[in-house]
């Protein structure tokens, strides 16, 4: 295998000594703003207090009450905008590193094998979860803990969604994703992979097979195209496809020439969100000669988080702001550059490869094969407040990016937690009424 693709995680975790020292700095505020800053209201002061006393297992148990994915959240949540950004010490630039502490607790417990989740009898009903990104995994974990029999159907060959095939290895090690999923499986959740709703089966089949409810957590996996003159040239690809190929090459599942970028290539990434940053930084790590992010708006309008932007700059990625793409330049069917308009003048950014990262939207496979599920005009599934997360079709629920547009892992988890409660209430009511 070409080891260019096996990226090492760039951030080191705490040692136990460092974790205890960091936890001891926590002021244990009466009104913990870190907790209100966390979308899932994790019990942050409580678990940090346990870490400060060296009680790592208790800390893990506290975290597990709110999250099935702490080793992942500890690595990829935008902490600077959430818990850490709200910490009272943030004003002095000395905020408690909550994310790193959460990561430490989850990793330490995994290494030491301290906590075993209790097995709960599955007597309350049967739920099908479609999609195994953070939304599907959260619904599955929460419902299994509450005594539901859960089967997760995933279109890809392995569960994990964007966690596995989107976020690059240098930010999120794939073994970490696999072990958090293994833990959810150990709660009694069954995973069926290579199984696409709307193709391999339909929602009708699931209900006929005895499921009481279904959850759609299929994300937004259709990447938006940028159709400009010259689009027919080769060398123009979706950034999300590129990121997926990099992960697969790192695992020896595809060959190096399927990954689009060769050492020395000039790469242009169109768009300036986190997908663009991940693609640009991955291209740099693969040895691209130059990597330029072209963005039609200004630096302050960039959707990428500050941390990701700074990471890209540190990696040597260049940025062209207020650069409106107008066309793709090409020669003999191969792309040679991106034509942009900057301050009224046209310019060409030379490129051997152009990666598009201008957004994504939901696929229609499920809604087009199941009548009765309404979507917005942009394809997002419409859900209601009571029972929380139910679509316009009784018994079918949805949550995560497929409902609220692409956001963050923890936003998908937050919604999914509420939907899990909605599903539990719906099934309990249904059983009570005998329907
Ligand atoms: C490159 C990239 C980097 C990101 N970086 C961060 C970050 O650092 N921090 C952060 O918080 N957020 C980040 N995000 C956003 C975050 O990953 C998403 O908001 C989150 O994964 C959404 O979760 P989800 O469960 O709704 O959907 P997804 O994670 O998209 O999962 C959907 C799953 O459903 C499956 N599926 C789709 N259709 C079907 C079907 N018909 N049948 C069966 N299965 C199906 C898919 O294969 C997939 O596994 C990033 C996103 C991307 C793309």
Short mmCIF file of C-alpha atoms and ligand atoms in Angstrom, two decimals:
data_model
loop_
_atom_site.label_atom_id
_atom_site.label_comp_id
_atom_site.label_asym_id
_atom_site.label_seq_id
_atom_site.Cartn_x
_atom_site.Cartn_y
_atom_site.Cartn_z
CA UNK A 1 0.00 0.00 0.00
CA UNK A 2 1.20 3.56 -0.78
CA UNK A 3 1.66 5.04 2.71
CA UNK A 4 1.08 8.61 1.46
CA UNK A 5 -2.58 7.97 2.29
CA UNK A 6 -2.29 6.76 5.89
CA UNK A 7 -2.48 10.18 7.59
CA UNK A 8 -1.52 10.33 11.26
CA UNK A 9 -3.86 12.16 13.65
CA UNK A 10 -2.42 15.67 13.97
CA UNK A 11 -3.51 16.39 17.55
CA UNK A 12 -2.05 14.40 20.43
CA UNK A 13 -4.31 13.43 23.33
CA UNK A 14 -3.59 14.10 27.01
CA UNK A 15 -1.62 11.75 29.24
CA UNK A 16 -3.43 10.95 32.54
CA UNK A 17 -1.19 13.44 34.36
CA UNK A 18 -1.95 16.21 31.86
CA UNK A 19 -5.68 15.44 31.98
CA UNK A 20 -5.80 15.67 35.79
CA UNK A 21 -3.84 18.93 35.75
CA UNK A 22 -6.16 20.42 33.12
CA UNK A 23 -9.29 19.27 34.99
CA UNK A 24 -8.00 20.84 38.22
CA UNK A 25 -8.06 24.26 36.55
CA UNK A 26 -11.88 24.07 36.22
CA UNK A 27 -13.56 26.66 38.46
CA UNK A 28 -16.70 24.49 38.85
CA UNK A 29 -18.92 27.54 38.17
CA UNK A 30 -22.34 27.76 39.82
CA UNK A 31 -23.86 28.46 36.41
CA UNK A 32 -21.73 26.32 34.07
CA UNK A 33 -21.78 28.18 30.75
CA UNK A 34 -19.80 25.35 29.14
CA UNK A 35 -22.83 23.10 29.58
CA UNK A 36 -25.29 25.58 28.08
CA UNK A 37 -22.83 26.10 25.22
CA UNK A 38 -22.93 22.37 24.41
CA UNK A 39 -25.77 21.43 22.01
CA UNK A 40 -26.38 18.16 23.88
CA UNK A 41 -25.88 19.79 27.29
CA UNK A 42 -23.18 17.33 28.28
CA UNK A 43 -22.58 17.19 32.07
CA UNK A 44 -19.23 18.91 31.62
CA UNK A 45 -18.43 20.20 35.13
CA UNK A 46 -19.49 16.87 36.64
CA UNK A 47 -17.23 14.73 34.44
CA UNK A 48 -14.34 17.18 34.74
CA UNK A 49 -14.57 17.04 38.54
CA UNK A 50 -14.19 13.24 38.38
CA UNK A 51 -11.18 13.57 36.06
CA UNK A 52 -9.57 15.99 38.52
CA UNK A 53 -9.86 13.26 41.18
CA UNK A 54 -8.51 10.56 38.86
CA UNK A 55 -11.91 8.81 38.64
CA UNK A 56 -11.78 8.26 34.88
CA UNK A 57 -14.35 5.44 34.86
CA UNK A 58 -16.94 7.56 36.68
CA UNK A 59 -16.22 10.40 34.27
CA UNK A 60 -16.89 8.01 31.37
CA UNK A 61 -20.14 6.85 32.92
CA UNK A 62 -21.33 10.45 33.27
CA UNK A 63 -20.44 11.25 29.65
CA UNK A 64 -22.21 8.10 28.38
CA UNK A 65 -25.49 9.33 29.83
CA UNK A 66 -25.63 12.05 27.14
CA UNK A 67 -23.41 10.78 24.32
CA UNK A 68 -22.73 7.61 22.36
CA UNK A 69 -19.81 9.25 20.50
CA UNK A 70 -17.49 10.97 23.01
CA UNK A 71 -14.16 10.00 21.41
CA UNK A 72 -15.47 11.49 18.15
CA UNK A 73 -17.00 14.66 19.65
CA UNK A 74 -13.81 15.18 21.67
CA UNK A 75 -11.94 15.35 18.36
CA UNK A 76 -14.18 17.07 15.81
CA UNK A 77 -16.73 19.29 17.58
CA UNK A 78 -16.16 23.02 17.02
CA UNK A 79 -15.35 23.44 20.73
CA UNK A 80 -14.25 27.04 20.27
CA UNK A 81 -17.85 27.93 19.38
CA UNK A 82 -19.46 25.71 22.00
CA UNK A 83 -18.27 24.52 25.45
CA UNK A 84 -14.80 26.09 25.33
CA UNK A 85 -16.03 29.31 23.74
CA UNK A 86 -18.53 29.70 26.60
CA UNK A 87 -16.07 28.83 29.41
CA UNK A 88 -15.68 31.72 31.86
CA UNK A 89 -11.90 31.52 31.39
CA UNK A 90 -12.24 32.04 27.63
CA UNK A 91 -12.07 35.84 27.98
CA UNK A 92 -8.51 35.42 29.33
CA UNK A 93 -7.66 32.92 26.59
CA UNK A 94 -7.37 30.19 29.25
CA UNK A 95 -10.54 28.18 28.64
CA UNK A 96 -10.62 24.60 29.92
CA UNK A 97 -9.87 22.22 27.06
CA UNK A 98 -13.16 20.35 27.40
CA UNK A 99 -12.84 18.59 24.03
CA UNK A 100 -9.44 17.16 24.84
CA UNK A 101 -10.66 16.04 28.27
CA UNK A 102 -13.67 14.29 26.74
CA UNK A 103 -11.38 12.60 24.22
CA UNK A 104 -9.03 11.57 27.02
CA UNK A 105 -11.81 9.99 29.09
CA UNK A 106 -13.19 8.04 26.12
CA UNK A 107 -9.74 6.89 24.92
CA UNK A 108 -8.58 5.95 28.42
CA UNK A 109 -11.69 3.89 29.04
CA UNK A 110 -11.24 2.13 25.72
CA UNK A 111 -7.59 1.28 26.46
CA UNK A 112 -8.23 0.21 30.05
CA UNK A 113 -11.66 -1.37 29.47
CA UNK A 114 -13.13 0.11 32.66
CA UNK A 115 -16.80 0.49 31.80
CA UNK A 116 -19.13 -2.16 30.41
CA UNK A 117 -22.54 -0.89 29.36
CA UNK A 118 -25.43 -2.75 31.03
CA UNK A 119 -27.42 -5.05 28.74
CA UNK A 120 -31.05 -4.02 28.62
CA UNK A 121 -33.80 -6.50 27.63
CA UNK A 122 -35.27 -5.49 24.27
CA UNK A 123 -38.96 -5.59 25.11
CA UNK A 124 -40.37 -2.22 24.08
CA UNK A 125 -40.53 -2.58 20.29
CA UNK A 126 -38.56 -2.79 17.05
CA UNK A 127 -37.03 0.17 15.22
CA UNK A 128 -35.30 0.37 11.83
CA UNK A 129 -32.64 3.06 11.53
CA UNK A 130 -31.64 4.01 7.98
CA UNK A 131 -28.18 5.55 7.77
CA UNK A 132 -25.34 5.20 10.25
CA UNK A 133 -23.87 8.69 10.56
CA UNK A 134 -23.98 10.51 13.90
CA UNK A 135 -27.78 10.88 13.69
CA UNK A 136 -28.49 7.18 13.05
CA UNK A 137 -25.88 6.04 15.57
CA UNK A 138 -27.36 8.30 18.25
CA UNK A 139 -30.91 7.09 17.69
CA UNK A 140 -29.69 3.49 17.67
CA UNK A 141 -27.65 3.84 20.87
CA UNK A 142 -30.28 5.81 22.78
CA UNK A 143 -33.13 3.46 21.85
CA UNK A 144 -31.13 0.30 22.57
CA UNK A 145 -30.33 1.66 26.04
CA UNK A 146 -34.08 2.23 26.54
CA UNK A 147 -34.99 -1.38 25.69
CA UNK A 148 -35.77 -1.21 21.95
CA UNK A 149 -34.62 -3.75 19.41
CA UNK A 150 -32.75 -1.70 16.78
CA UNK A 151 -31.54 -2.67 13.31
CA UNK A 152 -29.39 -0.15 11.40
CA UNK A 153 -29.40 -0.32 7.59
CA UNK A 154 -26.41 1.32 5.89
CA UNK A 155 -25.88 1.74 2.15
CA UNK A 156 -22.07 1.69 2.38
CA UNK A 157 -19.96 -1.36 3.13
CA UNK A 158 -19.24 -0.06 6.63
CA UNK A 159 -21.20 2.06 9.11
CA UNK A 160 -20.11 5.58 10.12
CA UNK A 161 -21.29 7.96 7.39
CA UNK A 162 -19.25 11.13 7.11
CA UNK A 163 -17.31 10.12 10.23
CA UNK A 164 -15.75 7.28 8.28
CA UNK A 165 -15.69 8.46 4.67
CA UNK A 166 -15.67 12.27 4.94
CA UNK A 167 -13.64 13.69 7.82
CA UNK A 168 -10.00 12.87 7.05
CA UNK A 169 -7.86 10.55 9.11
CA UNK A 170 -5.54 13.35 10.29
CA UNK A 171 -8.47 14.86 12.22
CA UNK A 172 -10.35 11.67 13.10
CA UNK A 173 -8.66 8.30 13.22
CA UNK A 174 -10.92 5.65 11.69
CA UNK A 175 -10.15 3.13 14.44
CA UNK A 176 -11.74 5.61 16.85
CA UNK A 177 -14.91 5.65 14.72
CA UNK A 178 -14.95 1.85 14.53
CA UNK A 179 -14.59 1.36 18.25
CA UNK A 180 -17.40 3.83 19.09
CA UNK A 181 -19.62 1.92 16.65
CA UNK A 182 -18.55 -1.41 18.19
CA UNK A 183 -19.66 -0.05 21.54
CA UNK A 184 -23.10 0.82 20.13
CA UNK A 185 -23.28 -2.69 18.61
CA UNK A 186 -22.47 -4.12 22.04
CA UNK A 187 -25.69 -2.56 23.34
CA UNK A 188 -27.51 -5.10 21.15
CA UNK A 189 -27.84 -3.02 17.96
CA UNK A 190 -27.64 -4.97 14.68
CA UNK A 191 -25.89 -3.37 11.68
CA UNK A 192 -26.75 -4.43 8.14
CA UNK A 193 -24.40 -2.88 5.56
CA UNK A 194 -24.51 -2.71 1.74
CA UNK A 195 -28.23 -2.20 2.17
CA UNK A 196 -29.78 0.86 0.52
CA UNK A 197 -33.29 2.00 1.43
CA UNK A 198 -35.20 2.72 -1.77
CA UNK A 199 -33.13 0.13 -3.65
CA UNK A 200 -32.48 -3.02 -1.59
CA UNK A 201 -35.70 -2.51 0.38
CA UNK A 202 -38.43 0.05 1.03
CA UNK A 203 -40.08 1.40 4.15
CA UNK A 204 -43.14 -0.69 3.30
CA UNK A 205 -41.00 -3.85 3.44
CA UNK A 206 -39.76 -2.85 6.89
CA UNK A 207 -43.24 -2.32 8.31
CA UNK A 208 -44.39 -5.62 6.78
CA UNK A 209 -41.42 -7.28 8.51
CA UNK A 210 -42.75 -6.11 11.89
CA UNK A 211 -40.90 -2.88 12.64
CA UNK A 212 -42.89 -0.45 14.80
CA UNK A 213 -41.12 2.66 13.53
CA UNK A 214 -38.36 3.74 11.13
CA UNK A 215 -35.83 6.55 11.37
CA UNK A 216 -34.35 8.24 8.29
CA UNK A 217 -30.85 9.62 9.01
CA UNK A 218 -29.48 9.58 5.51
CA UNK A 219 -27.68 12.94 5.53
CA UNK A 220 -27.00 15.01 2.42
CA UNK A 221 -24.86 12.86 0.19
CA UNK A 222 -25.59 14.47 -3.19
CA UNK A 223 -22.83 16.98 -3.88
CA UNK A 224 -23.78 20.14 -5.75
CA UNK A 225 -22.16 20.58 -9.16
CA UNK A 226 -20.72 23.81 -10.57
CA UNK A 227 -21.77 23.77 -14.19
CA UNK A 228 -19.64 26.34 -15.97
CA UNK A 229 -18.20 26.38 -19.51
CA UNK A 230 -15.46 23.74 -19.74
CA UNK A 231 -17.10 21.38 -17.21
CA UNK A 232 -16.58 18.49 -19.68
CA UNK A 233 -12.79 18.56 -19.12
CA UNK A 234 -11.35 15.73 -17.05
CA UNK A 235 -9.70 16.54 -13.72
CA UNK A 236 -12.78 18.22 -12.17
CA UNK A 237 -14.20 16.20 -9.28
CA UNK A 238 -16.26 16.49 -6.14
CA UNK A 239 -14.20 17.15 -2.99
CA UNK A 240 -16.38 14.66 -1.06
CA UNK A 241 -15.55 11.94 -3.61
CA UNK A 242 -11.85 12.78 -3.32
CA UNK A 243 -12.00 12.59 0.51
CA UNK A 244 -13.70 9.22 0.33
CA UNK A 245 -11.08 7.90 -2.08
CA UNK A 246 -8.28 9.09 0.23
CA UNK A 247 -9.74 7.14 3.16
CA UNK A 248 -10.21 4.08 0.97
CA UNK A 249 -6.66 4.31 -0.40
CA UNK A 250 -5.36 4.60 3.18
CA UNK A 251 -7.01 1.25 3.85
CA UNK A 252 -5.79 -0.33 0.62
CA UNK A 253 -9.31 -0.59 -0.82
CA UNK A 254 -8.54 1.47 -3.94
CA UNK A 255 -5.29 2.12 -5.78
CA UNK A 256 -3.27 5.36 -5.70
CA UNK A 257 -4.28 6.36 -9.25
CA UNK A 258 -7.96 6.38 -8.23
CA UNK A 259 -7.26 9.25 -5.81
CA UNK A 260 -6.93 11.95 -8.53
CA UNK A 261 -3.96 13.83 -7.10
CA UNK A 262 -0.33 13.12 -7.92
CA UNK A 263 2.68 14.63 -6.17
CA UNK A 264 3.43 18.05 -7.64
CA UNK A 265 -0.10 18.64 -9.01
CA UNK A 266 -1.58 22.13 -8.87
CA UNK A 267 -4.91 21.80 -7.08
CA UNK A 268 -7.73 24.33 -6.86
CA UNK A 269 -10.55 23.80 -4.37
CA UNK A 270 -13.76 25.73 -5.02
CA UNK A 271 -15.67 26.71 -1.86
CA UNK A 272 -14.56 27.59 1.66
CA UNK A 273 -16.46 25.41 4.11
CA UNK A 274 -15.05 22.58 6.21
CA UNK A 275 -15.28 20.12 3.30
CA UNK A 276 -13.12 22.49 1.25
CA UNK A 277 -10.59 22.81 4.10
CA UNK A 278 -10.43 19.03 4.54
CA UNK A 279 -9.94 18.49 0.81
CA UNK A 280 -7.27 21.20 0.55
CA UNK A 281 -5.35 19.92 3.57
CA UNK A 282 -5.58 16.32 2.35
CA UNK A 283 -4.29 17.38 -1.10
CA UNK A 284 -1.32 19.09 0.57
CA UNK A 285 -0.57 15.95 2.56
CA UNK A 286 -0.61 13.91 -0.64
CA UNK A 287 2.20 16.08 -1.99
CA UNK A 288 0.30 18.50 -4.27
CA UNK A 289 2.62 21.25 -5.52
CA UNK A 290 0.20 24.09 -4.85
CA UNK A 291 -3.26 24.07 -3.32
CA UNK A 292 -5.43 27.16 -3.75
CA UNK A 293 -8.87 27.64 -2.25
CA UNK A 294 -10.98 29.88 -4.50
CA UNK A 295 -13.93 31.50 -2.74
CA UNK A 296 -16.38 33.94 -4.25
CA UNK A 297 -16.92 35.89 -1.03
CA UNK A 298 -14.55 37.47 1.51
CA UNK A 299 -12.45 35.92 4.28
CA UNK A 300 -14.93 36.91 6.96
CA UNK A 301 -17.79 35.20 5.08
CA UNK A 302 -16.05 31.81 5.04
CA UNK A 303 -18.24 29.04 6.47
CA UNK A 304 -15.23 26.98 7.64
CA UNK A 305 -14.44 27.09 11.35
CA UNK A 306 -11.52 29.26 12.42
CA UNK A 307 -9.55 26.21 13.55
CA UNK A 308 -9.89 24.52 10.16
CA UNK A 309 -8.95 27.71 8.30
CA UNK A 310 -5.86 28.22 10.45
CA UNK A 311 -4.96 24.55 10.01
CA UNK A 312 -5.13 24.98 6.23
CA UNK A 313 -2.91 28.06 6.34
CA UNK A 314 -0.41 26.22 8.54
CA UNK A 315 -0.40 23.40 5.96
CA UNK A 316 0.56 25.89 3.22
CA UNK A 317 -2.84 26.16 1.50
CA UNK A 318 -3.27 29.45 -0.38
CA UNK A 319 -6.51 31.42 -0.47
CA UNK A 320 -8.07 33.57 -3.21
CA UNK A 321 -11.01 35.51 -1.80
CA UNK A 322 -13.67 37.41 -3.81
CA UNK A 323 -12.78 35.16 -6.73
CA UNK A 324 -15.96 34.31 -8.62
CA UNK A 325 -15.56 31.17 -10.79
CA UNK A 326 -16.56 31.87 -14.39
CA UNK A 327 -15.27 28.88 -16.41
CA UNK A 328 -12.89 25.94 -16.46
CA UNK A 329 -9.89 26.33 -18.77
CA UNK A 330 -8.80 23.17 -20.57
CA UNK A 331 -6.49 21.72 -23.17
CA UNK A 332 -7.14 18.51 -25.13
CA UNK A 333 -9.96 17.53 -22.79
CA UNK A 334 -7.95 18.04 -19.60
CA UNK A 335 -8.53 20.88 -17.15
CA UNK A 336 -5.71 23.45 -16.96
CA UNK A 337 -7.17 26.10 -14.70
CA UNK A 338 -10.10 27.88 -13.11
CA UNK A 339 -11.13 31.16 -14.70
CA UNK A 340 -12.21 33.60 -11.99
CA UNK A 341 -13.43 37.18 -11.91
CA UNK A 342 -11.71 39.29 -9.25
CA UNK A 343 -12.62 42.98 -8.86
CA UNK A 344 -14.07 43.07 -12.37
CA UNK A 345 -11.02 41.51 -14.06
CA UNK A 346 -10.63 37.93 -15.30
CA UNK A 347 -7.78 35.80 -14.08
CA UNK A 348 -6.82 32.12 -14.38
CA UNK A 349 -5.67 30.02 -11.44
CA UNK A 350 -3.61 27.22 -12.98
CA UNK A 351 -4.77 23.74 -12.03
CA UNK A 352 -4.23 20.09 -12.86
CA UNK A 353 -7.11 19.13 -10.60
CA UNK A 354 -10.15 21.11 -9.47
CA UNK A 355 -12.15 19.91 -6.48
CA UNK A 356 -15.71 21.19 -5.96
CA UNK A 357 -16.85 21.81 -2.39
CA UNK A 358 -19.89 24.04 -2.80
CA UNK A 359 -22.41 22.12 -0.73
CA UNK A 360 -24.61 19.05 -0.73
CA UNK A 361 -28.26 18.08 -0.50
CA UNK A 362 -30.35 14.98 0.31
CA UNK A 363 -30.88 12.19 -2.22
CA UNK A 364 -34.48 11.26 -3.11
CA UNK A 365 -34.18 7.46 -2.99
CA UNK A 366 -36.42 6.99 0.03
CA UNK A 367 -39.00 9.72 -0.50
CA UNK A 368 -39.42 8.74 -4.15
CA UNK A 369 -40.12 5.09 -3.25
CA UNK A 370 -42.41 5.77 -0.28
CA UNK A 371 -45.49 7.91 -0.92
CA UNK A 372 -46.53 10.28 1.86
CA UNK A 373 -43.19 11.68 3.08
CA UNK A 374 -43.18 15.39 2.33
CA UNK A 375 -40.03 17.36 1.71
CA UNK A 376 -39.21 21.03 1.33
CA UNK A 377 -38.66 22.37 -2.18
CA UNK A 378 -34.92 21.76 -1.66
CA UNK A 379 -35.47 18.13 -0.72
CA UNK A 380 -35.14 18.28 3.09
CA UNK A 381 -37.54 15.99 4.97
CA UNK A 382 -40.28 17.84 6.85
CA UNK A 383 -40.82 16.72 10.44
CA UNK A 384 -43.09 17.76 13.29
CA UNK A 385 -42.80 18.58 16.98
CA UNK A 386 -45.16 15.92 18.35
CA UNK A 387 -44.12 13.16 18.42
CA UNK A 388 -40.78 14.87 17.91
CA UNK A 389 -39.22 14.15 14.52
CA UNK A 390 -42.13 12.31 12.89
CA UNK A 391 -42.48 12.92 9.15
CA UNK A 392 -45.79 13.34 7.36
CA UNK A 393 -46.00 9.53 7.26
CA UNK A 394 -47.05 7.90 10.55
CA UNK A 395 -44.30 5.82 12.15
CA UNK A 396 -41.56 7.27 9.95
CA UNK A 397 -39.18 9.69 11.67
CA UNK A 398 -36.19 11.65 10.42
CA UNK A 399 -33.29 13.66 11.84
CA UNK A 400 -29.79 14.99 11.26
CA UNK A 401 -28.61 16.72 8.09
CA UNK A 402 -31.45 15.24 5.99
CA UNK A 403 -33.83 17.46 8.00
CA UNK A 404 -31.92 20.54 9.13
CA UNK A 405 -29.33 20.96 6.30
CA UNK A 406 -25.63 20.18 6.62
CA UNK A 407 -24.37 21.24 10.04
CA UNK A 408 -22.19 19.51 12.62
CA UNK A 409 -21.86 16.10 14.22
CA UNK A 410 -23.19 17.34 17.53
CA UNK A 411 -26.13 19.17 15.91
CA UNK A 412 -27.13 15.88 14.25
CA UNK A 413 -26.76 14.16 17.63
CA UNK A 414 -28.81 16.79 19.43
CA UNK A 415 -31.74 16.41 17.05
CA UNK A 416 -31.39 12.63 16.98
CA UNK A 417 -31.60 12.44 20.77
CA UNK A 418 -34.91 14.31 20.68
CA UNK A 419 -36.18 12.13 17.84
CA UNK A 420 -35.23 8.96 19.77
CA UNK A 421 -37.49 10.17 22.59
CA UNK A 422 -40.21 10.92 20.02
CA UNK A 423 -39.94 7.38 18.62
CA UNK A 424 -40.07 5.83 22.11
CA UNK A 425 -43.19 7.86 22.99
CA UNK A 426 -44.85 6.95 19.67
CA UNK A 427 -44.24 3.21 20.05
CA UNK A 428 -45.29 3.18 23.70
CA UNK A 429 -48.55 4.97 22.81
CA UNK A 430 -49.15 2.63 19.88
CA UNK A 431 -48.69 -0.46 22.07
CA UNK A 432 -50.91 0.99 24.78
CA UNK A 433 -53.69 1.55 22.28
CA UNK A 434 -53.11 -1.89 20.76
CA UNK A 435 -52.55 -0.62 17.19
C1 LIG B 1 -15.75 16.41 4.81
C2 LIG B 1 -16.62 16.78 5.99
C3 LIG B 1 -16.01 17.24 7.14
C4 LIG B 1 -16.78 17.57 8.25
N1 LIG B 1 -16.16 17.97 9.39
C5 LIG B 1 -16.89 18.17 10.52
C6 LIG B 1 -16.25 18.47 11.75
O1 LIG B 1 -15.05 18.58 11.85
N2 LIG B 1 -17.03 18.63 12.85
C7 LIG B 1 -18.38 18.50 12.80
O2 LIG B 1 -19.02 18.61 13.85
N3 LIG B 1 -19.02 18.26 11.64
C8 LIG B 1 -18.30 18.06 10.49
N4 LIG B 1 -18.93 17.77 9.31
C9 LIG B 1 -20.40 17.71 9.28
C10 LIG B 1 -20.92 16.40 9.89
O3 LIG B 1 -20.09 15.33 9.54
C11 LIG B 1 -22.35 16.15 9.45
O4 LIG B 1 -23.14 17.26 9.84
C12 LIG B 1 -22.91 14.86 10.09
O5 LIG B 1 -22.14 13.74 9.72
C13 LIG B 1 -24.36 14.63 9.70
O6 LIG B 1 -24.77 13.42 10.26
P1 LIG B 1 -25.97 12.57 9.66
O7 LIG B 1 -26.04 11.34 10.49
O8 LIG B 1 -27.18 13.40 9.52
O9 LIG B 1 -25.53 12.20 8.17
P2 LIG B 1 -24.21 11.41 7.52
O10 LIG B 1 -23.08 11.50 8.44
O11 LIG B 1 -24.15 11.99 6.18
O12 LIG B 1 -24.73 9.92 7.50
C14 LIG B 1 -25.74 9.49 6.61
C15 LIG B 1 -25.56 8.00 6.38
O13 LIG B 1 -26.71 7.51 5.69
C16 LIG B 1 -26.27 6.60 4.68
N5 LIG B 1 -27.31 6.56 3.65
C17 LIG B 1 -27.66 7.54 2.78
N6 LIG B 1 -28.69 7.12 2.01
C18 LIG B 1 -29.01 5.86 2.41
C19 LIG B 1 -30.00 4.93 2.02
N7 LIG B 1 -30.90 5.21 1.05
N8 LIG B 1 -30.04 3.71 2.64
C20 LIG B 1 -29.15 3.40 3.63
N9 LIG B 1 -28.19 4.28 4.06
C21 LIG B 1 -28.14 5.49 3.46
C22 LIG B 1 -24.96 7.19 4.21
O14 LIG B 1 -24.18 6.22 3.53
C23 LIG B 1 -24.35 7.64 5.52
O15 LIG B 1 -23.63 6.60 6.14
C24 LIG B 1 -18.19 17.46 8.18
C25 LIG B 1 -18.81 17.02 7.00
C26 LIG B 1 -18.03 16.68 5.92
C27 LIG B 1 -18.71 16.20 4.65
#
